[in-house]
PDB file of C-alpha atoms and ligand atoms in Angstrom:
ATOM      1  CA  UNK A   1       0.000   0.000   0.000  1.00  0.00           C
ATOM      2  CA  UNK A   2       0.841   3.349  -0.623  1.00  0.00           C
ATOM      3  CA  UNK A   3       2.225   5.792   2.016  1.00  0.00           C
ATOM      4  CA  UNK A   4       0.342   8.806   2.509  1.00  0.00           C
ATOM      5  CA  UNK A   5       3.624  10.843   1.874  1.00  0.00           C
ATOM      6  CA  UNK A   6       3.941   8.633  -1.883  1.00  0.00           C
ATOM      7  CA  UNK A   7       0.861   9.503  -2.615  1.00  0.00           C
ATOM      8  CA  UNK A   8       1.209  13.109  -2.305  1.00  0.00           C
ATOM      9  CA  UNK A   9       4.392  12.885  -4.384  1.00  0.00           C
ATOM     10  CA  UNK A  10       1.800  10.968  -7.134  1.00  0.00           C
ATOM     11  CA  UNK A  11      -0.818  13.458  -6.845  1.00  0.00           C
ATOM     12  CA  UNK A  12       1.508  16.719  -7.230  1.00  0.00           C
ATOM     13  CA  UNK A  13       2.653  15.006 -11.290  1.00  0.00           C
ATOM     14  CA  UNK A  14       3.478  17.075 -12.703  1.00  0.00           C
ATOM     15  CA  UNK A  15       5.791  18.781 -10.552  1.00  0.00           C
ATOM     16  CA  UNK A  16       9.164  20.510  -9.950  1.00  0.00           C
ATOM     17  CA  UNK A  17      11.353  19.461  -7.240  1.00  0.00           C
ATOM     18  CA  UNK A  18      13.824  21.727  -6.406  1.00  0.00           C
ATOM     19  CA  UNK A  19      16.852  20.028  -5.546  1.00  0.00           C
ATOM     20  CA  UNK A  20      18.477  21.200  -2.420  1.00  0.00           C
ATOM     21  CA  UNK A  21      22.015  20.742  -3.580  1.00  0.00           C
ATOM     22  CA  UNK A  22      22.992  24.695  -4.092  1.00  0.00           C
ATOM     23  CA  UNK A  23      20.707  26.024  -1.794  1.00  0.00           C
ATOM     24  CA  UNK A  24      21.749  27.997   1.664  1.00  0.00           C
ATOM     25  CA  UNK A  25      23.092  25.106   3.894  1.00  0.00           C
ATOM     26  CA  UNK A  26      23.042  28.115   6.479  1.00  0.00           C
ATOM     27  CA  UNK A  27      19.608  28.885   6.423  1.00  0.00           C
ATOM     28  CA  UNK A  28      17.505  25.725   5.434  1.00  0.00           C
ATOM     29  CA  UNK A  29      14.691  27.061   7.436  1.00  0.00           C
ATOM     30  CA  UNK A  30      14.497  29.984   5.228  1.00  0.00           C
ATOM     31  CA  UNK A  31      14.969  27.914   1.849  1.00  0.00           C
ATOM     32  CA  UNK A  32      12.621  25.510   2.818  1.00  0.00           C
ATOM     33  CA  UNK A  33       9.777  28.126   3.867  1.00  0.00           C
ATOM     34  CA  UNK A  34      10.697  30.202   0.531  1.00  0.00           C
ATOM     35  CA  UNK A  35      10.392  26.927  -1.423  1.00  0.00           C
ATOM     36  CA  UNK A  36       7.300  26.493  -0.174  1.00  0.00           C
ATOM     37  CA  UNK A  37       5.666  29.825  -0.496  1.00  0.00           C
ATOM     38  CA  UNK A  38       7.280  29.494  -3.909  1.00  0.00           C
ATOM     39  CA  UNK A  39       4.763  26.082  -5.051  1.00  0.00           C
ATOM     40  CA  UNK A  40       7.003  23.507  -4.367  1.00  0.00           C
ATOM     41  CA  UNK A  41       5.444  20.370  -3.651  1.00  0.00           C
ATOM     42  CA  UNK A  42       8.333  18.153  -2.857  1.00  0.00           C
ATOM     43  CA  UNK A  43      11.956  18.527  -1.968  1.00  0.00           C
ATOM     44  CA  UNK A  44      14.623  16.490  -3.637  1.00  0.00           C
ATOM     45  CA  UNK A  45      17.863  15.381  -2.049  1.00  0.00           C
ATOM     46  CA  UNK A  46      20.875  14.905  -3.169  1.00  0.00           C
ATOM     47  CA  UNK A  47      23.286  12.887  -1.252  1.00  0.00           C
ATOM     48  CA  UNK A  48      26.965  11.798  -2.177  1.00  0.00           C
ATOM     49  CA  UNK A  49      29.411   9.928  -0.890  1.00  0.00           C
ATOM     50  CA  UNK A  50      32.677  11.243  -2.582  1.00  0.00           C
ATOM     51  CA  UNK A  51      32.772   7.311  -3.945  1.00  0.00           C
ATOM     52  CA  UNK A  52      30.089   6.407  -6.336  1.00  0.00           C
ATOM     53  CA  UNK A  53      30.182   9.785  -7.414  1.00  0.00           C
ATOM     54  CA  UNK A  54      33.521  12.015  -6.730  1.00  0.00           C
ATOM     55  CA  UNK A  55      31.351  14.900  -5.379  1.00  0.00           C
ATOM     56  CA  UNK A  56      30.380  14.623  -0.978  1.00  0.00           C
ATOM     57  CA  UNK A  57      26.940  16.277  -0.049  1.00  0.00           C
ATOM     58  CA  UNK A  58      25.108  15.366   3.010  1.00  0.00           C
ATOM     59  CA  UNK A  59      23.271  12.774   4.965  1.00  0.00           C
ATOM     60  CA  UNK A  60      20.771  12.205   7.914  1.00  0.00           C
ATOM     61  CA  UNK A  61      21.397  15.036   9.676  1.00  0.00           C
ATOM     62  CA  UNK A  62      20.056  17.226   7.157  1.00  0.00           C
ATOM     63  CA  UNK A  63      17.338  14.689   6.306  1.00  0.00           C
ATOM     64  CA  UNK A  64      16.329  15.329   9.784  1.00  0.00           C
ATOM     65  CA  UNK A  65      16.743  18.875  10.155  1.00  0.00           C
ATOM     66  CA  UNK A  66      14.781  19.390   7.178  1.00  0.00           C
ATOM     67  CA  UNK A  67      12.210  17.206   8.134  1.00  0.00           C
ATOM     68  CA  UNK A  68      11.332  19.091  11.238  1.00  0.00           C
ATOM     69  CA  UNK A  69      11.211  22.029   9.542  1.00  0.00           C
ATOM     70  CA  UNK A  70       8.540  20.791   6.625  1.00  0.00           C
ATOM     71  CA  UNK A  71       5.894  18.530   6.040  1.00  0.00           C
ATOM     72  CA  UNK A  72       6.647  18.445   1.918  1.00  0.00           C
ATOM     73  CA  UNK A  73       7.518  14.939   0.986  1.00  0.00           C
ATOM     74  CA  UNK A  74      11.265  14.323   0.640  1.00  0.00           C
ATOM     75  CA  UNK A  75      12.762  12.800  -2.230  1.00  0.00           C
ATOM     76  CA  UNK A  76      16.119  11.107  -1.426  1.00  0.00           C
ATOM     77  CA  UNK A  77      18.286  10.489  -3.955  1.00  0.00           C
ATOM     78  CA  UNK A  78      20.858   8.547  -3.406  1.00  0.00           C
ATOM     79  CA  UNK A  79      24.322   8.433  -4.830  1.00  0.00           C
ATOM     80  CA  UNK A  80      26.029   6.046  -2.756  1.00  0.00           C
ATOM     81  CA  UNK A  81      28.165   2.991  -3.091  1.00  0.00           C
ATOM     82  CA  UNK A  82      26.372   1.432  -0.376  1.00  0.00           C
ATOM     83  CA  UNK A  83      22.192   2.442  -0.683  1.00  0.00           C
ATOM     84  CA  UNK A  84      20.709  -0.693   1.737  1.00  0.00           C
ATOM     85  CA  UNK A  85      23.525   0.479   4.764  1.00  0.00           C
ATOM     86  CA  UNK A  86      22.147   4.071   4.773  1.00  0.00           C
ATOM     87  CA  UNK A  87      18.802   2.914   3.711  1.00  0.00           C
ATOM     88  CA  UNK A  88      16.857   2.595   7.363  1.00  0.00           C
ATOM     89  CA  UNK A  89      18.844   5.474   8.726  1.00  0.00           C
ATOM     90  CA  UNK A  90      17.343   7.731   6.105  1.00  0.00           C
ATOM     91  CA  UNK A  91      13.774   6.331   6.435  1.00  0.00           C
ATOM     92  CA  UNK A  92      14.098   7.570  10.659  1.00  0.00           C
ATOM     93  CA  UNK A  93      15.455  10.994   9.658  1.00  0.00           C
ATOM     94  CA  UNK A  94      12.346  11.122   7.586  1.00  0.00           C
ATOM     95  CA  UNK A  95      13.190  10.501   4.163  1.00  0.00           C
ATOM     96  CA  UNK A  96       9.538   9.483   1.924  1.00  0.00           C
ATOM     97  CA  UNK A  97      11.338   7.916  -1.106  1.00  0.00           C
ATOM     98  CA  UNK A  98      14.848   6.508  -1.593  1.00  0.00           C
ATOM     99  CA  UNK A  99      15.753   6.221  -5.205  1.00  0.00           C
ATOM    100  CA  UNK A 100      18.940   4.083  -5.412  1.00  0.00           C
ATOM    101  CA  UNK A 101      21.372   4.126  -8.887  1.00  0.00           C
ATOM    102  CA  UNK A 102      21.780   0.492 -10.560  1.00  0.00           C
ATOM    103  CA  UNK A 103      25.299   1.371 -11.199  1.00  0.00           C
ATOM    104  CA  UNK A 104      26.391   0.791  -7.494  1.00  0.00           C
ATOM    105  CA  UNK A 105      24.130  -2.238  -6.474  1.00  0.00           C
ATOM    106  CA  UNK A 106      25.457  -5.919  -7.733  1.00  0.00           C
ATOM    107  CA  UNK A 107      21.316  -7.209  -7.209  1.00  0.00           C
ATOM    108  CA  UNK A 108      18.919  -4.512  -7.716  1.00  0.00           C
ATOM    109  CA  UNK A 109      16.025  -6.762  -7.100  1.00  0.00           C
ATOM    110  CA  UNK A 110      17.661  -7.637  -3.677  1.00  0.00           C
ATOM    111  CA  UNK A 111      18.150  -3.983  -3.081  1.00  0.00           C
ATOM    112  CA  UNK A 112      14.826  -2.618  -4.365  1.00  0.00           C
ATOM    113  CA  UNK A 113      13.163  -5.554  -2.588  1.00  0.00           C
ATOM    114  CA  UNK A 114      14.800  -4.762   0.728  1.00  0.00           C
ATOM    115  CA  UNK A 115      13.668  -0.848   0.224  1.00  0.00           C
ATOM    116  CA  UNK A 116       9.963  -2.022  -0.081  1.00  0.00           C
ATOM    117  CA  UNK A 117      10.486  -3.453   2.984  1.00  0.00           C
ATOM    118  CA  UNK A 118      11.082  -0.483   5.137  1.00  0.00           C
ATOM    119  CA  UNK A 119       7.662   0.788   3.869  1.00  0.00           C
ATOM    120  CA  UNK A 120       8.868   4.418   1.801  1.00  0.00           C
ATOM    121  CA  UNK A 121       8.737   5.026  -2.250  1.00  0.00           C
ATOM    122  CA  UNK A 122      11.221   3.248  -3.890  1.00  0.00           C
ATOM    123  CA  UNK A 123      13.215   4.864  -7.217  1.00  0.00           C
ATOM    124  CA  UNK A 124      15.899   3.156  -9.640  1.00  0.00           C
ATOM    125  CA  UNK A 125      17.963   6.021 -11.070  1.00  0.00           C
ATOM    126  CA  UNK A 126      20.435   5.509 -13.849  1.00  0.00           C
ATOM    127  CA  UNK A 127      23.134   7.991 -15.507  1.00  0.00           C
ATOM    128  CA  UNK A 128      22.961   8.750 -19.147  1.00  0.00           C
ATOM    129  CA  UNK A 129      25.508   6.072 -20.099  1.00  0.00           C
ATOM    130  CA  UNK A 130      23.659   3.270 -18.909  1.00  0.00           C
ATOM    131  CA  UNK A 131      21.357   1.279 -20.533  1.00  0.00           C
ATOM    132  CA  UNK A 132      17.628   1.000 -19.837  1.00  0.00           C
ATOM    133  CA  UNK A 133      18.197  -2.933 -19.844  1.00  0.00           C
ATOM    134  CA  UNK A 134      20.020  -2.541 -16.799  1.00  0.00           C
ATOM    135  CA  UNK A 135      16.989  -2.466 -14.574  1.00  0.00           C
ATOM    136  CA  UNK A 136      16.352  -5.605 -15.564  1.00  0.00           C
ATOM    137  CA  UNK A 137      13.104  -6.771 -13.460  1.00  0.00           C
ATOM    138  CA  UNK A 138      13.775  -4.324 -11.095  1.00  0.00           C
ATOM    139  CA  UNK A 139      11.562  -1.646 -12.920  1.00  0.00           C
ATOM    140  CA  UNK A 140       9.001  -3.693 -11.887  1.00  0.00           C
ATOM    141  CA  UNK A 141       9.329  -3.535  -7.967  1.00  0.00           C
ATOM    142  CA  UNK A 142       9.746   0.193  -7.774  1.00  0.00           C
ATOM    143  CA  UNK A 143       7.658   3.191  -7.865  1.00  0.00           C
ATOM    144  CA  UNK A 144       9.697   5.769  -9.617  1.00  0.00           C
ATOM    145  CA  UNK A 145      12.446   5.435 -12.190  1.00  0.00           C
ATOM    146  CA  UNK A 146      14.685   8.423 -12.257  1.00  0.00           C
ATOM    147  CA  UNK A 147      16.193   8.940 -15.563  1.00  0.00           C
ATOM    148  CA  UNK A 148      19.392  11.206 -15.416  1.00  0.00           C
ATOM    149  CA  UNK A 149      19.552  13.589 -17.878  1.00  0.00           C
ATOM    150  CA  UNK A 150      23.544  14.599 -16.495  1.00  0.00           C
ATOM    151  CA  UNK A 151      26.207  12.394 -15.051  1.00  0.00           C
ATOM    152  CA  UNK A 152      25.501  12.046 -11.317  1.00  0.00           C
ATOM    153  CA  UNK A 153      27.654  13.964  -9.142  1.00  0.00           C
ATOM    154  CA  UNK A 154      26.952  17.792  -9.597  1.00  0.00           C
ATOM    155  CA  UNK A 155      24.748  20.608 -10.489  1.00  0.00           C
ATOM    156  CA  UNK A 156      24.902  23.101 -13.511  1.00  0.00           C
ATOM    157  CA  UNK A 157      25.873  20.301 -16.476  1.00  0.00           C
ATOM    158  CA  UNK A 158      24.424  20.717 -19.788  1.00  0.00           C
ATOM    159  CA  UNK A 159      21.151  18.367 -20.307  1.00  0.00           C
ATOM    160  CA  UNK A 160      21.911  15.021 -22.241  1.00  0.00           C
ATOM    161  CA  UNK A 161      19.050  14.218 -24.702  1.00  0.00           C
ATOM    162  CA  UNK A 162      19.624  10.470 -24.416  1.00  0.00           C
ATOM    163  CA  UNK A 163      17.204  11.035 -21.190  1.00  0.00           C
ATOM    164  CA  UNK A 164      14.324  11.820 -23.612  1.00  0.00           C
ATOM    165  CA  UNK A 165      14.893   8.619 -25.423  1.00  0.00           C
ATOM    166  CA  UNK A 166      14.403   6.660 -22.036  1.00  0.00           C
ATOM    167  CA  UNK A 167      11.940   8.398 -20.890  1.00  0.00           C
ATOM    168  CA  UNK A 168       9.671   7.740 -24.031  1.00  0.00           C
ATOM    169  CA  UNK A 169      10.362   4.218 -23.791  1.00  0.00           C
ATOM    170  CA  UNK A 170       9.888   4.069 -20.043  1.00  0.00           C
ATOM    171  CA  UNK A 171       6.210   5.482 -20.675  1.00  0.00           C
ATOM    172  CA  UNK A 172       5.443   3.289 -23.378  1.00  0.00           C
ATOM    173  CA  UNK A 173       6.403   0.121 -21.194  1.00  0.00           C
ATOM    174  CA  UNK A 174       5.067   1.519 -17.854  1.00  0.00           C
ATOM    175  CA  UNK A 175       2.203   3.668 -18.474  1.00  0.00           C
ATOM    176  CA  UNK A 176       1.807   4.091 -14.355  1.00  0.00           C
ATOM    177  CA  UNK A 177       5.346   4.065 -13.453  1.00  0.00           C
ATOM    178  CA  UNK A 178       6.020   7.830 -11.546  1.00  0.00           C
ATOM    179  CA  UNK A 179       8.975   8.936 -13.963  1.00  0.00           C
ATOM    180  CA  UNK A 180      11.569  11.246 -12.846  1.00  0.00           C
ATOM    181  CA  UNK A 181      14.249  13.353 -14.627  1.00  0.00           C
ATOM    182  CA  UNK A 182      17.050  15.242 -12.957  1.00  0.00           C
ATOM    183  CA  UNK A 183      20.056  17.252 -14.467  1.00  0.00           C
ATOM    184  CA  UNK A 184      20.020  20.267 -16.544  1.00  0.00           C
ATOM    185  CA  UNK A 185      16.574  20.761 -16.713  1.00  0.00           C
ATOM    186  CA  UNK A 186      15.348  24.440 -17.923  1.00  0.00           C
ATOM    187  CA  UNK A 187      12.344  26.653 -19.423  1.00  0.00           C
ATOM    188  CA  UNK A 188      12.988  24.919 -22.307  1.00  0.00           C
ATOM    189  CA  UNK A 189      14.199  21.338 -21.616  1.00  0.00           C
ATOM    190  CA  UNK A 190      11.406  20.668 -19.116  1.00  0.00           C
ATOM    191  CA  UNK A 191       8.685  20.951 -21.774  1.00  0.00           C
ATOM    192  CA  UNK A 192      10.571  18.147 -24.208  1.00  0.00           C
ATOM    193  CA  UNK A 193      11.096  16.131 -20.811  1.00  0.00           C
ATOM    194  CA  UNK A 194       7.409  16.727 -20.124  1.00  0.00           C
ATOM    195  CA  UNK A 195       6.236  16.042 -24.122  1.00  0.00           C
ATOM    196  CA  UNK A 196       8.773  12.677 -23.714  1.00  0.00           C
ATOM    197  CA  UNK A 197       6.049  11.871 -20.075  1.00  0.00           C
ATOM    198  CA  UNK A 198       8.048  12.432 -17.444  1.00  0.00           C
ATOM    199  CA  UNK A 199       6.555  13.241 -14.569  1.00  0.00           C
ATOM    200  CA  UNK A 200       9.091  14.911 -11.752  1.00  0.00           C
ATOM    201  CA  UNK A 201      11.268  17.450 -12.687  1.00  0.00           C
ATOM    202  CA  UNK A 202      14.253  17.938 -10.469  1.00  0.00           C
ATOM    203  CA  UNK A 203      15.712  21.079 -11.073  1.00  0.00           C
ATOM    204  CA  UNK A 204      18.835  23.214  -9.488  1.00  0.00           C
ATOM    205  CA  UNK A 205      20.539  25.640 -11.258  1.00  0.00           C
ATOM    206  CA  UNK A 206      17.306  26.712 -12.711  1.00  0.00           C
ATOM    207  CA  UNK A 207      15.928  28.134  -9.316  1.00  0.00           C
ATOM    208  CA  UNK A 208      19.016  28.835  -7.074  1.00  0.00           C
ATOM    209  CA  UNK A 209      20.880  30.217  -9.625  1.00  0.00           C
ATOM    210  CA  UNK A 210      17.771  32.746  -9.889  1.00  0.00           C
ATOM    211  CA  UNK A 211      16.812  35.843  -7.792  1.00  0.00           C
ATOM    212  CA  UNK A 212      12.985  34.790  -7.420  1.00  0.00           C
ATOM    213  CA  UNK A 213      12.047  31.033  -6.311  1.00  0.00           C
ATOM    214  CA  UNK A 214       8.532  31.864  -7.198  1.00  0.00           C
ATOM    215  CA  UNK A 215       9.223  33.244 -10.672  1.00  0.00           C
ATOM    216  CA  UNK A 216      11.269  30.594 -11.546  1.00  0.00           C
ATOM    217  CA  UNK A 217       9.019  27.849 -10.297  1.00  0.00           C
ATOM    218  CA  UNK A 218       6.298  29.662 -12.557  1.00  0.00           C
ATOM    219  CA  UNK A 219       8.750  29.847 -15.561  1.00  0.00           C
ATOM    220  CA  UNK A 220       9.301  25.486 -14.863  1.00  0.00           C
ATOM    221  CA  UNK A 221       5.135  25.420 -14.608  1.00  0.00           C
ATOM    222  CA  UNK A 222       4.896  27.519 -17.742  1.00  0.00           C
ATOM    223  CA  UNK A 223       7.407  25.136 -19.566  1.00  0.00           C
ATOM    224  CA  UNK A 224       5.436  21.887 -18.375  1.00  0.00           C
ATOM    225  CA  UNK A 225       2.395  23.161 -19.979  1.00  0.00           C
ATOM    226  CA  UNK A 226       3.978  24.274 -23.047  1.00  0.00           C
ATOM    227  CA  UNK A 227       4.096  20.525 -23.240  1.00  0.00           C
ATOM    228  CA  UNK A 228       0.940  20.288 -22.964  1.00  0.00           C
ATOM    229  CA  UNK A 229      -0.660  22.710 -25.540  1.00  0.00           C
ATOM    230  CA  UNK A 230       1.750  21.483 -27.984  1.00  0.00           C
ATOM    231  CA  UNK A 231       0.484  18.064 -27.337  1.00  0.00           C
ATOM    232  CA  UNK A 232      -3.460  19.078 -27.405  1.00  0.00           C
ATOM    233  CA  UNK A 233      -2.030  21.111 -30.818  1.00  0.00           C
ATOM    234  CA  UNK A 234      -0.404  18.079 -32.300  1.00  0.00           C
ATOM    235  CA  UNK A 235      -4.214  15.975 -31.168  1.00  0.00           C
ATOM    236  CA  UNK A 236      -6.256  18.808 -33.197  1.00  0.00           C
ATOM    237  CA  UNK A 237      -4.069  18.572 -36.480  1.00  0.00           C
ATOM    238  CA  UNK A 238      -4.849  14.752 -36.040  1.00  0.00           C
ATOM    239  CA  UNK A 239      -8.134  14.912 -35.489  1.00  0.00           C
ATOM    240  CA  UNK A 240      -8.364  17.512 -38.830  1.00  0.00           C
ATOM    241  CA  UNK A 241      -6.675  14.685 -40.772  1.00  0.00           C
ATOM    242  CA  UNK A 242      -8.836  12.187 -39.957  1.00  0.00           C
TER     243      UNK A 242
HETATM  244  C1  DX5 B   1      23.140  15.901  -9.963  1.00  0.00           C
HETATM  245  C2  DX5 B   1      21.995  16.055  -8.967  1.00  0.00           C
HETATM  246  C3  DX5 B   1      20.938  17.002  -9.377  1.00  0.00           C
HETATM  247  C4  DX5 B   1      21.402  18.412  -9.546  1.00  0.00           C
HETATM  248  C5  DX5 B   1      20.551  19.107 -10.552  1.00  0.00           C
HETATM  249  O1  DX5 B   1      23.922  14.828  -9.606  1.00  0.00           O
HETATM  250  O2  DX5 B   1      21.366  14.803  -8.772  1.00  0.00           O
HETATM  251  O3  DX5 B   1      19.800  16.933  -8.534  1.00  0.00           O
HETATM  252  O4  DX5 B   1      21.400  19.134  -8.356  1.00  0.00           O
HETATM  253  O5  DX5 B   1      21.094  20.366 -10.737  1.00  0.00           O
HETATM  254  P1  DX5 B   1      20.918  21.166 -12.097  1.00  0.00           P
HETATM  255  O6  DX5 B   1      19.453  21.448 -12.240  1.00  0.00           O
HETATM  256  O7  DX5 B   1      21.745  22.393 -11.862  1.00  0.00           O
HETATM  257  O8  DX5 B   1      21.440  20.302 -13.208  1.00  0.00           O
HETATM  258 ZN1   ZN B   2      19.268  14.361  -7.772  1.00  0.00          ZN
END
């Protein structure tokens, strides 16, 4: 069954996570409140280990201090060698999903099994170099597949199109699968991630870099449904052919 928390990361597609990797570690209080005001409807984390990717963030602690200080659902991604040892430790300092990359687990239907276990959302990630086929029937047992549209490891890289190709494919497999895309993503390359289905849109650069949260949230929104008119567009010029 669902968590509550899962479902209210289902019910806010589609949305834009802002990804609290170059926000104010000094004043999370005040990022998360702005955030908030701002539309956000879930927080993304980013967490590194300076070994599966040569970048170090953060771990529980700020899990937990952010935690107290919102009720938004948090998104936990995790690049780590290790996922299933921090796995239960992140789930107490409040993390709602845990999205693990199937370039550092050697089973990831033991490790996405042993996720479901402790009862949050479960996400397979995988970087732009990797294969779809490595999910192997792992796709199955999860709720989320995060497709990276950058190489793990750090904000501000240019957005990789090969995400769009995965993402289309995803969707056409897993109609109900929550899709996710993270890395790079802009005005303008939210709308093709949004016209390929995606359904989360993690985005840094794009709103810390900026002097308004709010306007650039509404920019994202704007982009998403740019998606969307071109799509009802595309339907009309069908439906005039037919
Ligand atoms: C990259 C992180 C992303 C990153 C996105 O490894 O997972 O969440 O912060 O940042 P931008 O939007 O700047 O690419
Ligand atoms: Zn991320």
């Amino acid at each position: 069954m669902a968590t509550a928390a899962l479902q209210a990361i289902r019910d806010s597609a589609p949305a834009v996570l802002p990804s609290l990797l170059l926000c104010d570690f000094g004043d999370l209080k005040g990022e998360v409140a702005e955030l908030s005001a701002a539309g956000a409807r879930v927080l993304h984390l980013d967490v590194m280990d300076g070994n599966f990717v040569p970048n170090l963030t953060y771990g529980m602690p700020i899990v937990e201090g952010l935690r107290r200080h919102t009720d938004l659902p948090l998104d936990v991604h995790l690049m780590i060698t290790d996922p299933l040892a921090y796995a239960k430790p992140m789930v107490d300092a409040g993390a709602d999903m845990l999205t693990f990359h199937v370039e550092a687990v050697r089973d990831p239907v033991e490790t996405a099994g042993k996720l479901r276990d402790l009862g949050v959302g479960v996400g397979i990630a995988l970087n732009p170099e990797t294969p779809l086929a490595s999910f192997g029937d792992a796709i199955s047992m999860v709720d989320m597949a995060l497709v990276m549209s950058v190489e793990a490891g750090f904000g501000g890289q240019a957005f990789n199109p090969i995400a769009l190709e995965k993402l289309r494919s995803l969707r056409q497999d897993y109609p109900d699968l929550l899709l996710e895309i993270d890395g790079g993503i802009g005005v303008d390359t939210i709308s093709l991630a949004r016209a390929a289905g995606c359904d989360l849109f993690v985005v840094g650069s794009a709103i810390f870099r900026q002097d308004s949260y709010l306007a650039a949230i509404a920019d994202l929104n704007a982009g998403i449904q740019t998606a969307a008119r071109n799509e009802s567009v595309r339907g009309l010029k069908r439906e005039d052919h037919s």
